[in-house]
Amino acid sequence: MSTKHNAFAMAQAQFDEVSARLKLEPAIHELLRWPMHEIAVRLPVKMDDGSTRIFQAFRVKHNTSRGPAKGGIRWHPDETIDTVRALATWMTWKTAVVDIPLGGGKGGVICNPKELSETEKERLARAYIRVIGPTLGVTKDVPAPDVYTNPQIMAWMMDEYEVIMGERHPGVITGKPIPVGGSQGRGDATARGGIFVVREAGKVLGIDLKNKTMAIQGFGNAGQFAATLGSEMLGLKLIAASDSRGGVYSEKGIDVKALVNHKLSTGGLADFPGTKAISNEDLLELDVTVLFPSALENSINADNAKNVKAKIICELANGPTTPEADEILFKNNVFVIPDFLANAGGVTVSYFEQVQNSYNFYWPCDEVHKRLDEKMTTAFHAVYDLYVKHKVKMRMAAYMVSVMRVAEACKLRGWV
Ligand code: NAD
């Protein structure tokens, strides 16, 4: 199986490398290489025109030794069981690296949300919960938003679950709107967590980030907040951003707020005043201090990695760098903050949301930010210490931290 186009083969290849380095026993190696539980279902949904469409959907639990499964639900036309397996696996490592008491899960529906009306989306969300719901719950598996799903979809899903159960269960799903049990600070948590670890990377690498440059591939939820917070919190200057329709570039710097508003009003980035068009490929090769890949998998690969000039890559997207590209970046001294550390802010605040739901007591935003900073900073330094000690890639160091923690929990439970 080629690792180039298969995210799960890539997740397994990364795990095999760390397993060999940690000399894991064969049984624990085999256990952690595959998800423990997978569901594939077909969902009939009534469309607005009276027809019925059938959607293929998945939910995967990779490992629950450290706690209930946790992971988003993606709605994407190119979704596959292997993408969901890979992302569930990365969730296990992600919850372990930030040391929260949860396991790894992920869900997906093959669909193009851009072609669905709001009422069709609501029926699809409810159909997913009617079938997958019995396997969910705060002690089993807790979904959240991911690519092309949002707080409104989470609210419909929670509501459907509560109708089925006949009682309130706000903690069954996170990333909800605040009036129905969401947490302050969840909206920008992934990007904010990424900015905290970039700040720490700047410190250990001796780079003063103020007035240095950044580029963002994928100007969606994570990417837009990274641009805003990167400029507000670290003084980084945005010089390029792109989305699925293409990108914009200005070496003088781009006004982030105005670009966010431009995307809101036009639906894209094209023709933003004072910028030139730039392709997604060229954006990745710009000479910037910080590059935020914030779109989909495999964007930095064996073909373009040698041309990447960024000093720091903060992988807000899941799986944006292939293993071949990782080697090239390491040799070229590009400091890569790996996805499951860089984008762990989202799941960390999701965990805070679950905790607040359980207590039925809600924290102010400052409290959420402070606790997130503590978790991300502690996680960054746990990984960085191993990176220095073992002279390995940051990704390997992060895997070593996570896999050791998960393997220990499996052993303590007597699973292996
Ligand atoms: P999103 O749908 O809000 O944004 C994705 C953006 O990527 C969109 O602007 C889209 O136009 C753009 N895009 C798609 N294909 C592209 C391409 N080929 N080149 C450039 N841009 C392209 O999704 P999001 O929530 O921001 O998630 C982005 C990534 O971050 C995903 O990999 C996701 O798994 C990861 N992530 C997100 C969160 C979160 O809380 N939002 C948490 C953890 C990880």
mmCIF file of C-alpha atoms in Angstrom, residues 9 15 54 75 110 114 128 138 142 158 168 179 186 189 200 232 246 257 272-273 303 316 318 325 361 383:
data_model
loop_
_atom_site.group_PDB
_atom_site.id
_atom_site.type_symbol
_atom_site.label_atom_id
_atom_site.label_comp_id
_atom_site.label_asym_id
_atom_site.label_seq_id
_atom_site.Cartn_x
_atom_site.Cartn_y
_atom_site.Cartn_z
ATOM 1 C CA ALA A 9 -0.947 3.738 5.746
ATOM 2 C CA PHE A 15 3.592 4.229 14.347
ATOM 3 C CA ILE A 54 -28.227 7.234 0.855
ATOM 4 C CA TRP A 75 -18.399 15.686 6.242
ATOM 5 C CA ILE A 110 -19.215 10.931 2.561
ATOM 6 C CA LYS A 114 -21.903 22.676 -0.079
ATOM 7 C CA TYR A 128 -26.186 9.815 11.900
ATOM 8 C CA VAL A 138 -19.626 10.507 28.014
ATOM 9 C CA VAL A 142 -17.714 11.828 22.472
ATOM 10 C CA MET A 158 -26.960 16.440 20.829
ATOM 11 C CA ARG A 168 -30.243 15.789 29.129
ATOM 12 C CA PRO A 179 -26.331 28.542 24.912
ATOM 13 C CA ARG A 186 -13.807 26.563 22.015
ATOM 14 C CA ALA A 189 -9.052 26.765 20.637
ATOM 15 C CA GLU A 200 7.329 28.187 22.864
ATOM 16 C CA GLU A 232 -2.483 39.663 17.842
ATOM 17 C CA GLY A 246 -6.605 29.659 -4.539
ATOM 18 C CA LYS A 257 -9.357 41.288 9.871
ATOM 19 C CA PHE A 272 -8.334 41.071 -2.023
ATOM 20 C CA PRO A 273 -7.059 44.653 -2.505
ATOM 21 C CA ASP A 303 7.777 16.417 -4.455
ATOM 22 C CA LEU A 316 -2.799 22.748 12.297
ATOM 23 C CA ASN A 318 -4.120 16.577 10.381
ATOM 24 C CA ALA A 325 8.633 14.865 3.332
ATOM 25 C CA PHE A 361 -20.831 24.876 36.043
ATOM 26 C CA VAL A 383 8.081 16.637 23.576
#
